[in-house]
Short mmCIF file of C-alpha atoms and ligand atoms in Angstrom, two decimals:
data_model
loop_
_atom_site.label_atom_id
_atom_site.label_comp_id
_atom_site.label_asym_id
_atom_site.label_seq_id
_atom_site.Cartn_x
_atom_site.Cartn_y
_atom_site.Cartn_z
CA UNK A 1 -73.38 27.53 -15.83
CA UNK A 2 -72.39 30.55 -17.85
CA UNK A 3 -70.24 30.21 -21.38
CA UNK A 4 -66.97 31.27 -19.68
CA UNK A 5 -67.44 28.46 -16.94
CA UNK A 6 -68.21 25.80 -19.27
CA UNK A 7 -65.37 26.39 -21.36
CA UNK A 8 -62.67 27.11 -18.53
CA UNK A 9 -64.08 23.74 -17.05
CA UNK A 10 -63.46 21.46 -20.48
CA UNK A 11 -60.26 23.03 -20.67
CA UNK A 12 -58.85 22.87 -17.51
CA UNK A 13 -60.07 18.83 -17.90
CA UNK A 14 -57.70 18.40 -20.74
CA UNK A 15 -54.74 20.50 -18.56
CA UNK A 16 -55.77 18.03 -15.43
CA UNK A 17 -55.70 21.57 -13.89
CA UNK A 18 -58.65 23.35 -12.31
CA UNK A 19 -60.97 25.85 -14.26
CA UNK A 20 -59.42 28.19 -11.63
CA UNK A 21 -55.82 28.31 -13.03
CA UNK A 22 -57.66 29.09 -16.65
CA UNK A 23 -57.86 32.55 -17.79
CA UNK A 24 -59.27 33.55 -21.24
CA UNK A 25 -58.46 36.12 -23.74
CA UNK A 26 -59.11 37.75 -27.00
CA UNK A 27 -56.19 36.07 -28.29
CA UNK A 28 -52.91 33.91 -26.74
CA UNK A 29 -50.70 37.00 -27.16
CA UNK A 30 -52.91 38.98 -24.64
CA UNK A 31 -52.56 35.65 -22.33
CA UNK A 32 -48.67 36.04 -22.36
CA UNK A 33 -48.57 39.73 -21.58
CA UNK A 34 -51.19 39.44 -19.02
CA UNK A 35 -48.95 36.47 -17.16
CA UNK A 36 -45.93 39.04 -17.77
CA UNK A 37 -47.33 41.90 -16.24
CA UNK A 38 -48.71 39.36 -13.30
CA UNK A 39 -45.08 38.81 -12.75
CA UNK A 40 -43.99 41.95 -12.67
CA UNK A 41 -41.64 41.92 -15.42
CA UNK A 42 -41.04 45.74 -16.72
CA UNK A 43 -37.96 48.50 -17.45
CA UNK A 44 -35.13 46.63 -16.88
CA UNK A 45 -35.80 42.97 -16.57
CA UNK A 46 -35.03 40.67 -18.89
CA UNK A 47 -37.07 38.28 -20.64
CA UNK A 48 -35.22 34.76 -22.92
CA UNK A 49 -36.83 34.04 -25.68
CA UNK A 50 -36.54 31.54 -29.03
CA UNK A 51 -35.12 33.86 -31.95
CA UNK A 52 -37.89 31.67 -33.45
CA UNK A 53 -41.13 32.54 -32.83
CA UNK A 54 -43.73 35.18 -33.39
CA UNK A 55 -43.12 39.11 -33.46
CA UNK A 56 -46.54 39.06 -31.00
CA UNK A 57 -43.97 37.54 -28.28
CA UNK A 58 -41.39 39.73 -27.88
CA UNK A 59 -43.97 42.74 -28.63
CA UNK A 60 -45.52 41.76 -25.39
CA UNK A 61 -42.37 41.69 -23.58
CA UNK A 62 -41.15 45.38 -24.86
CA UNK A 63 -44.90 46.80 -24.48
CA UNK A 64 -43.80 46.30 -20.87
CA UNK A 65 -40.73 47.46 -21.29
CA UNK A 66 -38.62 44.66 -20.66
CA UNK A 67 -35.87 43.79 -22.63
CA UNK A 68 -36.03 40.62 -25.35
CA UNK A 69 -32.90 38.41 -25.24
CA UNK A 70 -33.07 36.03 -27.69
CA UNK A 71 -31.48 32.35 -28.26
CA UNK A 72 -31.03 30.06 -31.28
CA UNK A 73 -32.03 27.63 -32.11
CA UNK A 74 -31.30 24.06 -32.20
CA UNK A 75 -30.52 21.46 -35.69
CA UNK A 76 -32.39 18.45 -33.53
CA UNK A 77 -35.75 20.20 -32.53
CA UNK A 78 -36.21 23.95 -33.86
CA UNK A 79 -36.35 25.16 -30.00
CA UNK A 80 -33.73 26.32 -27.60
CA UNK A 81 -31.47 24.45 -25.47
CA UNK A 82 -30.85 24.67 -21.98
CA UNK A 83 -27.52 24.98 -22.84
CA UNK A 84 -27.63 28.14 -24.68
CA UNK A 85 -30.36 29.45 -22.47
CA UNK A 86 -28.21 29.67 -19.63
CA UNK A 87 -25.05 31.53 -21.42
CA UNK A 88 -28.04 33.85 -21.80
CA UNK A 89 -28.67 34.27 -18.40
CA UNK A 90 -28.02 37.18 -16.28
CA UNK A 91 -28.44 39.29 -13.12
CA UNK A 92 -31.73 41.07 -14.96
CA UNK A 93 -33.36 37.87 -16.11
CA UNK A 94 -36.81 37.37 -15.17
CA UNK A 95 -38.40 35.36 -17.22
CA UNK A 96 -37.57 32.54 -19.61
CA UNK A 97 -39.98 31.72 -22.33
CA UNK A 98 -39.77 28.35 -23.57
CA UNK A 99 -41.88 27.35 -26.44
CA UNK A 100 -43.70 24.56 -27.96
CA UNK A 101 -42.44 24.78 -31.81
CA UNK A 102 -44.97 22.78 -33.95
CA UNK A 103 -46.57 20.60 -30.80
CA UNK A 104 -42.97 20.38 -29.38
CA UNK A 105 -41.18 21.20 -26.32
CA UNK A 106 -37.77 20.66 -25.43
CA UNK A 107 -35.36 20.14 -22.08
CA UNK A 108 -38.79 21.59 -20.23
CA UNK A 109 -37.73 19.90 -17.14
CA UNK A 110 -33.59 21.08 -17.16
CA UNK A 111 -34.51 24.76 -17.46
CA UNK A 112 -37.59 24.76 -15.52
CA UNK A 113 -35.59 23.68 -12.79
CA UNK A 114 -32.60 25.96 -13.25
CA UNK A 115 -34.99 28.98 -13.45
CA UNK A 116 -36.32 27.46 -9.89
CA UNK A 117 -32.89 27.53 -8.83
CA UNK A 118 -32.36 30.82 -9.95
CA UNK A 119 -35.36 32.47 -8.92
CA UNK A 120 -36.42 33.24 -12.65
CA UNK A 121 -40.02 32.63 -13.81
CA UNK A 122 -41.09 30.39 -16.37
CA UNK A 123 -43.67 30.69 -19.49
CA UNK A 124 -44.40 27.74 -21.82
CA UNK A 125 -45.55 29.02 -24.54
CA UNK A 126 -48.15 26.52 -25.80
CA UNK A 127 -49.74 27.97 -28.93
CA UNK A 128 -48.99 25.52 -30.74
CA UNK A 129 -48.94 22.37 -28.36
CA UNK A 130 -52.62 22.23 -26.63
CA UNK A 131 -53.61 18.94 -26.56
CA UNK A 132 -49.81 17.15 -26.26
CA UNK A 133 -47.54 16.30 -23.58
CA UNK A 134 -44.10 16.65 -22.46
CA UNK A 135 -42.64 13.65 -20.80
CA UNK A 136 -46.62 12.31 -19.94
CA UNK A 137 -47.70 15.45 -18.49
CA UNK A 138 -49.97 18.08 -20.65
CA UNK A 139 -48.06 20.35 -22.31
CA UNK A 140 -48.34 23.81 -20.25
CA UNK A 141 -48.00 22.21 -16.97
CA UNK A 142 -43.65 22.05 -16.30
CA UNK A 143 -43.66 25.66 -16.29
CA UNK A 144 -44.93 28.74 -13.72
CA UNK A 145 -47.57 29.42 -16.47
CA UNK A 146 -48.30 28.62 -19.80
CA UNK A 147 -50.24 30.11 -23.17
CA UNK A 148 -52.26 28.77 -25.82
CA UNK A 149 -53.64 30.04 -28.84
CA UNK A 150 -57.18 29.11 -30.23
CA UNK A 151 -56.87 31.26 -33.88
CA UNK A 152 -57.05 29.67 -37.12
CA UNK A 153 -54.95 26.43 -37.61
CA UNK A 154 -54.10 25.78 -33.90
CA UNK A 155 -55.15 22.65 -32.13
CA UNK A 156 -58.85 23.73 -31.85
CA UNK A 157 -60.17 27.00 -33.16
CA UNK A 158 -62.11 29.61 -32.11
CA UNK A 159 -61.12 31.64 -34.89
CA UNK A 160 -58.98 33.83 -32.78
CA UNK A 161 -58.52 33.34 -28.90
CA UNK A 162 -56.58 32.46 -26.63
CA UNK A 163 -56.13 31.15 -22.86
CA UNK A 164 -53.62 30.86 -19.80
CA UNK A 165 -52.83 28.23 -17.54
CA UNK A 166 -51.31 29.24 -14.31
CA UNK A 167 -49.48 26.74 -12.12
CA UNK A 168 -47.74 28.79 -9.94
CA UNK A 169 -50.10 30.08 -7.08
CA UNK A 170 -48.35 32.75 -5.33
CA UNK A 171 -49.32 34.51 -9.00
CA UNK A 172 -52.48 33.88 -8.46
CA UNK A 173 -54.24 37.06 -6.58
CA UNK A 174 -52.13 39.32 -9.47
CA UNK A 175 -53.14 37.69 -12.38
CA UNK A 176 -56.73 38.25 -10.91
CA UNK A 177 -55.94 42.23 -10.66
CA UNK A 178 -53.97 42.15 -13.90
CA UNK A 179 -57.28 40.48 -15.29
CA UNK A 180 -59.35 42.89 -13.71
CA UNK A 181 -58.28 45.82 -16.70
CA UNK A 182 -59.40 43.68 -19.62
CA UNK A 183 -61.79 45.56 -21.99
CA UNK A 184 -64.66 43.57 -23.65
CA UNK A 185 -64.55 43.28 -27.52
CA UNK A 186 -67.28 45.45 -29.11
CA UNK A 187 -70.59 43.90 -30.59
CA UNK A 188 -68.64 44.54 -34.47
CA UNK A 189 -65.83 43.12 -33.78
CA UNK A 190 -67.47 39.96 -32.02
CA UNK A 191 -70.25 39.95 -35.60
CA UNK A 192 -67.13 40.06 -37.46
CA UNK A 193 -65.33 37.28 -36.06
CA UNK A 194 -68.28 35.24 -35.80
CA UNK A 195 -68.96 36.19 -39.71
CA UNK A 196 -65.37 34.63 -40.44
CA UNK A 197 -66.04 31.99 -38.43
CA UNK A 198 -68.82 30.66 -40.72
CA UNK A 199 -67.40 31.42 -43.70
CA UNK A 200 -64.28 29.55 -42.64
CA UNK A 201 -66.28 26.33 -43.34
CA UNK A 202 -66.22 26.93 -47.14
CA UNK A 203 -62.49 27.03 -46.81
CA UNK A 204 -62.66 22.93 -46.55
CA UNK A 205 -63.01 22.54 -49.82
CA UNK A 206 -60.00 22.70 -52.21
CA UNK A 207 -61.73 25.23 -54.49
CA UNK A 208 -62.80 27.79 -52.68
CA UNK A 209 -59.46 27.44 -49.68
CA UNK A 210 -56.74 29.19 -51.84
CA UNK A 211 -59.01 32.16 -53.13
CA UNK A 212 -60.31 32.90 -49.15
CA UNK A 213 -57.05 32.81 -47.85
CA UNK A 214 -55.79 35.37 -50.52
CA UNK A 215 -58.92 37.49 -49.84
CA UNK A 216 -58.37 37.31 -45.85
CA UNK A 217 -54.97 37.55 -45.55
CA UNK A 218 -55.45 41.21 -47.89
CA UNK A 219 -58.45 42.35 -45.69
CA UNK A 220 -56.80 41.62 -42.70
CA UNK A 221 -54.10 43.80 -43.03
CA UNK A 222 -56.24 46.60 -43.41
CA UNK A 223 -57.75 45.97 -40.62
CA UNK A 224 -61.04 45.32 -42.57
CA UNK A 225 -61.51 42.42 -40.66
CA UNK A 226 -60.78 40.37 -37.28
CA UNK A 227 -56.67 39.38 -38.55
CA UNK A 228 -54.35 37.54 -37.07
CA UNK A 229 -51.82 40.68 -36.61
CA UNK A 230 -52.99 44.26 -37.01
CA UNK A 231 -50.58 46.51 -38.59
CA UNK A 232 -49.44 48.44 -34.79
CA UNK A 233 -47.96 44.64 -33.84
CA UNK A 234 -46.27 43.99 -37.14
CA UNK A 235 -44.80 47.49 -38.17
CA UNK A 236 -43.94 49.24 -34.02
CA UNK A 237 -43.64 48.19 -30.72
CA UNK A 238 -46.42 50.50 -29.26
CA UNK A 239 -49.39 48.42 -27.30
CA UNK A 240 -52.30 48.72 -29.86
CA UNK A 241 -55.42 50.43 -28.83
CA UNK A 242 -57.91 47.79 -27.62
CA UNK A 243 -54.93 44.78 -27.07
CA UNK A 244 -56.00 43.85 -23.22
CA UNK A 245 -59.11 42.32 -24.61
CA UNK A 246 -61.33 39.59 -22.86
CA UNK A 247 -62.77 36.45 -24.55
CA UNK A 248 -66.11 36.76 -26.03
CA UNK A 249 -69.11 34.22 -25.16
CA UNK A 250 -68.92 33.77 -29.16
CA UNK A 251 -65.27 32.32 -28.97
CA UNK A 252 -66.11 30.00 -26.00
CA UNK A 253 -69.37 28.69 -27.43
CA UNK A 254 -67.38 27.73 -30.44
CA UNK A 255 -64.77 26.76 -28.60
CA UNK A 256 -66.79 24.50 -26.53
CA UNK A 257 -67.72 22.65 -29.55
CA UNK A 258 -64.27 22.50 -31.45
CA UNK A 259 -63.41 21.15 -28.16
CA UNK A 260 -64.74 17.88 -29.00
CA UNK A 261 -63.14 16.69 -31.96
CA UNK A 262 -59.84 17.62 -30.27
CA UNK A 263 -58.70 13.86 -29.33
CA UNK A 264 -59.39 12.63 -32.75
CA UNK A 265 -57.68 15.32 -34.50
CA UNK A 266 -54.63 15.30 -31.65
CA UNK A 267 -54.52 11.04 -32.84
CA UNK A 268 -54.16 12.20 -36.37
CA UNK A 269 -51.32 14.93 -36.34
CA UNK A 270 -49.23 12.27 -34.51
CA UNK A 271 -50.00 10.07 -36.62
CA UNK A 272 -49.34 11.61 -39.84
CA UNK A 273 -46.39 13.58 -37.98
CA UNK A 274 -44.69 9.95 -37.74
CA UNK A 275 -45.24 8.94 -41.54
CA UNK A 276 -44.06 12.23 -42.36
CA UNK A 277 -40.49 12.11 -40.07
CA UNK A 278 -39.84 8.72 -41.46
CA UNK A 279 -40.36 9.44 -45.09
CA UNK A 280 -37.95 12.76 -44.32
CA UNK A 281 -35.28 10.51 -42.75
CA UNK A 282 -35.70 7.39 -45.82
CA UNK A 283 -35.01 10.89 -47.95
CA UNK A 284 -31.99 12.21 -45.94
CA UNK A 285 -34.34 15.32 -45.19
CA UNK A 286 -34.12 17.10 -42.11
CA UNK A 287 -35.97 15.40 -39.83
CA UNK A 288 -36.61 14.46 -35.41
CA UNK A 289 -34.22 12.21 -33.55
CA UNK A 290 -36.58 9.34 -32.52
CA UNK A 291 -35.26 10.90 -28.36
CA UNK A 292 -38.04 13.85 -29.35
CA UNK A 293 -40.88 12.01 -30.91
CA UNK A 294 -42.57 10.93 -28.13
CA UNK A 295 -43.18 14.56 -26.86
CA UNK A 296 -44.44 15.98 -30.39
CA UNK A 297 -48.21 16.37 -31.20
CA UNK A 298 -46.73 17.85 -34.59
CA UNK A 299 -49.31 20.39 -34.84
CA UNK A 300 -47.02 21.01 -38.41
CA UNK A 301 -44.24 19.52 -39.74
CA UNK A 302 -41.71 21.60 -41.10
CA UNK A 303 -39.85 21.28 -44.28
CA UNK A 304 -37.15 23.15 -45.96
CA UNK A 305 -36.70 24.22 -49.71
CA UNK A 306 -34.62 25.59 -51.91
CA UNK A 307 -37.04 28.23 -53.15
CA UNK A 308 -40.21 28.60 -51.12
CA UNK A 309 -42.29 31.09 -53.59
CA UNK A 310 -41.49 27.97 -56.43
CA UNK A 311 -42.90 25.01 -54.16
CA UNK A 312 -45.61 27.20 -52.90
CA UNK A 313 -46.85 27.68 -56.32
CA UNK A 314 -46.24 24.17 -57.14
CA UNK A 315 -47.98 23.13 -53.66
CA UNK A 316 -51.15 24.98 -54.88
CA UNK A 317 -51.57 23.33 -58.17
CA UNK A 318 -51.32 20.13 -56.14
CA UNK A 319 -53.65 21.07 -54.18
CA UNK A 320 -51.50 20.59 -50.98
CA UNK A 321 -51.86 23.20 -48.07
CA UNK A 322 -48.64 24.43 -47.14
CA UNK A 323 -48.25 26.63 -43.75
CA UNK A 324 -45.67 29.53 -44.14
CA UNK A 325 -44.66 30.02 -40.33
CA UNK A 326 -41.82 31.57 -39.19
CA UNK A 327 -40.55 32.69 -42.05
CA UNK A 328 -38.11 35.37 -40.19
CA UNK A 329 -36.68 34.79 -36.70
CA UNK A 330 -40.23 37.32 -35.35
CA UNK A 331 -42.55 35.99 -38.37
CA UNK A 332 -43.76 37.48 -40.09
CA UNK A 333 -41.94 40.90 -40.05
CA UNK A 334 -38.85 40.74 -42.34
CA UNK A 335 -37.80 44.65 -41.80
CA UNK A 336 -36.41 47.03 -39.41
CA UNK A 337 -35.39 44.09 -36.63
CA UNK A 338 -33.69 46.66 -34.76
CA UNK A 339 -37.19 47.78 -32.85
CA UNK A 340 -37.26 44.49 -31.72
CA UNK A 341 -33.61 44.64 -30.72
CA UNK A 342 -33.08 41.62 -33.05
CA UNK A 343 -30.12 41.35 -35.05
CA UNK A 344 -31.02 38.17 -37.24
CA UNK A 345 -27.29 37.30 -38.14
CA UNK A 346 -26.51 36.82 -34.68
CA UNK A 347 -29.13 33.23 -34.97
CA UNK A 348 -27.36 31.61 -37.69
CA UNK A 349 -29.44 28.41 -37.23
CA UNK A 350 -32.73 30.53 -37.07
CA UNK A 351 -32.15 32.72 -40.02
CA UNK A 352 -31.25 29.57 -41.91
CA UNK A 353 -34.28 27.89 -41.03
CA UNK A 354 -36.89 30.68 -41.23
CA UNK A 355 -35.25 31.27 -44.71
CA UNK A 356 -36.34 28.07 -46.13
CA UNK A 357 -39.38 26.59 -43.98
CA UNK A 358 -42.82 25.95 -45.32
CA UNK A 359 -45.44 23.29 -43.08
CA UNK A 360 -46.67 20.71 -44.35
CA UNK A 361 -50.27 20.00 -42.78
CA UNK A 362 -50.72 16.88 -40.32
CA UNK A 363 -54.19 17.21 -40.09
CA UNK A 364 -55.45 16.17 -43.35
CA UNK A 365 -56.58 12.95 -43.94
CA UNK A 366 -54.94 12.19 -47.12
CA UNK A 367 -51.05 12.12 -45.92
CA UNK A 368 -50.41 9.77 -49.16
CA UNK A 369 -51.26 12.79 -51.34
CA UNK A 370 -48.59 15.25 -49.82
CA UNK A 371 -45.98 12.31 -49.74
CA UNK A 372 -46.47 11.77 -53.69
CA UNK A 373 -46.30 16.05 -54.05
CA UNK A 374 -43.18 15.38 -52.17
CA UNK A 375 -41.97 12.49 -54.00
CA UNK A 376 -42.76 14.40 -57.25
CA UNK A 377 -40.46 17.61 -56.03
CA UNK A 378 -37.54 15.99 -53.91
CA UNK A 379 -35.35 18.18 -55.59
CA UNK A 380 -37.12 21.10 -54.68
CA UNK A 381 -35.79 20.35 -51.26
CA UNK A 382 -32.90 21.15 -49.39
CA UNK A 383 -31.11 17.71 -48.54
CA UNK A 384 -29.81 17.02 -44.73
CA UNK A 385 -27.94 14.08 -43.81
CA UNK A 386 -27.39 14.71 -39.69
C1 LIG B 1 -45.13 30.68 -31.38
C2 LIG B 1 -46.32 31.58 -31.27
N1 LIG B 1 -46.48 32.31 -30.15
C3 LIG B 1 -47.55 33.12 -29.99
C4 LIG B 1 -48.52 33.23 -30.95
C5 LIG B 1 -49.68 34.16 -30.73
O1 LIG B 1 -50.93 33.51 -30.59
P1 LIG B 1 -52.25 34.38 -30.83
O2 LIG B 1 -52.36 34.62 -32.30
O3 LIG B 1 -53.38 33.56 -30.31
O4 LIG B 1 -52.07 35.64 -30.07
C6 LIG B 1 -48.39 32.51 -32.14
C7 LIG B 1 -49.42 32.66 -33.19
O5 LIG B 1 -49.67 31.92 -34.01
C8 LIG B 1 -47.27 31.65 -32.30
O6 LIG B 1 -47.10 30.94 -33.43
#
C-alpha cells in the first residue's frame, strides 16, 4: 500500500467515511478551493462566509472569482448563526461556508438543511476541528464537503497540509478532474518542509520555542522557507504561482505517525478546554454556554485583553504559549480590506473580538500553570458578565 493510501485510509477511519471521499493537498486552503471549483462556483456566485476567519478563505473564493459575503459573528460561540446567514442569502448564493472556530461548530444541522432546501452547497470548514464532533457525528460530515488543515498547531501536524472530505457524491467525478491539475511540490520545497519538520521538535522546550518562532515567522515571510502564508495570499488576491499543489509522501508519512497520538491529545484539549471555560465563567470572563460544550474539541481557547502586545510580553516571561489567531476579521492582514471586499466596521462583534483575542493553549499538560498566569493578570483582561 502506497503512502497516500495509508494515510487516506487512517483518516477516512477517524471521518467513518471511506478513503475514497479523502483528497489530500499541500495545504487545507488548496482543499477548499479545489471543493469550490468542483462546485462550480465562479464570476458571479456568491459564497457566505464568517467575517472571522482566515484571509486564505475568502482568497480562494475571489481567485475564482466569486464574490465573499461575509457574516458576524456571534457573543455565545465566535461563529455565525443561521439566523444571520440567511438575511445573507440571495438569488447568487452558492455556497455557504460554515466553520469550526477553535474545535467548534455551530447550528450545522439548521443551515445545512436550509442550504438543502435552497439548493446552495455546503463547506465545513474543519481546520481547526479534526478529531471532534458535532452533535455525535465527526466534525466534517453535516456538510456537502468539508476541509482540514494539518500545519503547525492543528489537531495533528504535518507541518503544513491539508485534506478534504467529500460527502456529497454527485461531486464526486469533478473533484476527481479538478484533482487531476494539481502540480507536485518540488524536491526543495519537500527538503525544506521536512527540515522544519525536525527542527520543530526543539521548539518543545521552553527555551529554545520563543526564539524559533521569532526566527520562522521572519523567514517565512520572505519566503525563505515553507510559511504558513506567502506574501501573494496576504498582500493581493491573485492565485500564487504553484497554489494547486498535491500532498507530498513526506507530509503523509508524518502524518501517518502524528496520527496516532491524536485520541490522547483530542482527550486533553477537552479536557483542559472545560477547566479553562469554568475558571472564565467563576471570573465573569467571556466564556461557552454549557448548550455548546458538548460539540467543542477546543483546539484553543480564546481570551480577550485589554492590551494584547502587554499580556503577550507578560505571557512570554511566564513562559505560557499564547496563540494570536484572528487578530483581524481575514487574520492576519490588517490593511487594505477593500481587495477582499471587507469593510471591518460593518462586523461589529468580529472587529471587537479580533481586536482583543489571544489563545490560550489546551494542549499542554500543565493547565494549572496558565490558570495561575491568569490569576496573576485578571486585570489584564477584559471582564464579561453575559
Ligand atoms: C479558519 C481557517 N481556515 C483555513 C485555514 C487554512 O488552512 P491551511 O493553512 O492548511 O491552508 C486556516 C489556517 O490556519 C484557518 O485558521
Amino acid at each position: 500500500m502506497t503512502s497516500t493510501e495509508k494515510y487516506k485510509q487512517e483518516i477516512a477511519a477517524h471521518l467513518n467515511a471511506s478513503p475514497k471521499q479523502i483528497s489530500l493537498y499541500w495545504k487545507g486552503r488548496v482543499g477548499l478551493y479545489a471543493l469550490l471549483k468542483a462546485m462550480g462556483i465562479g464570476q458571479g456566485d456568491e459564497v457566505i462566509l464568517p467575517a472571522f476567519t482566515c484571509v486564505v478563505v475568502p482568497n480562494a473564493i475571489l481567485y475564482l472569482g466569486a464574490t465573499p459575503v461575509y457574516v458576524d459573528i456571534s457573543d455565545d460561540h465566535l461563529n455565525t448563526t443561521f439566523a444571520h446567514i440567511k438575511e445573507k442569502v440571495t438569488p447568487n448564493t452558492r455556497c455557504i461556508l460554515v466553520q469550526n472556530t477553535f474545535g467548534l461548530s455551530s447550528e450545522l444541522d439548521q443551515i445545512a438543511a436550509f442550504a438543502k432546501d435552497h439548493s446552495i452547497y455546503t463547506i465545513e470548514d474543519c481546520t481547526h476541528g479534526f478529531g471532534g464532533t458535532y452533535d455525535g457525528k465527526p466534525n466534517g460530515t453535516y456538510c456537502d464537503a468539508a476541509f482540514y488543515s494539518t500545519q503547525w498547531n492543528k489537531p495533528f501536524s504535518t507541518g503544513v497540509g491539508g485534506f478534504s472530505l467529500l460527502n456529497n457524491q454527485l461531486l464526486e467525478q469533478r473533484l476527481k478532474e479538478v484533482n487531476q491539475e494539481l502540480i507536485s511540490p518540488s524536491l526543495k520545497q519537500r527538503k525544506t518542509l521536512g527540515m522544519l519538520i525536525r527542527v520543530r521538535k526543539f521548539m518543545l522546550h521552553d527555551s529554545t520555542y520563543w526564539p524559533l518562532l521569532r526566527l520562522y515567522r521572519s523567514w517565512s515571510k520572505t519566503g525563505a522557507v515553507v510559511g504558513s502564508s506567502t506574501a501573494t495570499e496576504l498582500e493581493t488576491i491573485d492565485l500564487p504561482e504553484g497554489y494547486f499543489m498535491a500532498s507530498s509522501s513526506e507530509q503523509e508519512k508524518v502524518g501517518i505517525q502524528s496520527l496516532k497520538s491524536l485520541h490522547e491529545f483530542s482527550k486533553l484539549r477537552q479536557k483542559s478546554g472545560l477547566i479553562y471555560n469554568e475558571f472564565m465563567r467563576k471570573h465573569g470572563q467571556w466564556n461557552y454556554p454549557d448548550s455548546v460544550l458538548p460539540n467543542h474539541s477546543f483546539l484553543k481557547f480564546p481570551v480577550f485583553v485589554k492590551d494584547r502586545t502587554r499580556f503577550i510580553q507578560k505571557a512570554e516571561k511566564a513562559k505560557v504559549r499564547l496563540g494570536d489567531w484572528f487578530l483581524s476579521p481575514i487574520h492576519p492582514v490588517t490593511a487594505n480590506y477593500e481587495l477582499w471586499q471587507l469593510d471591518p466596521h460593518q462586523f461589529p462583534k468580529a472587529e471587537f473580538y479580533s481586536n482583543h483575542i489571544l489563545n490560550l493553549p489546551t494542549d499542554s499538560k500543565n493547565t494549572q500553570k496558565v490558570l495561575r498566569f491568569l490569576l496573576d493578570n485578571m486585570d489584564e483582561l477584559i471582564s464579561w458578565e453575559k
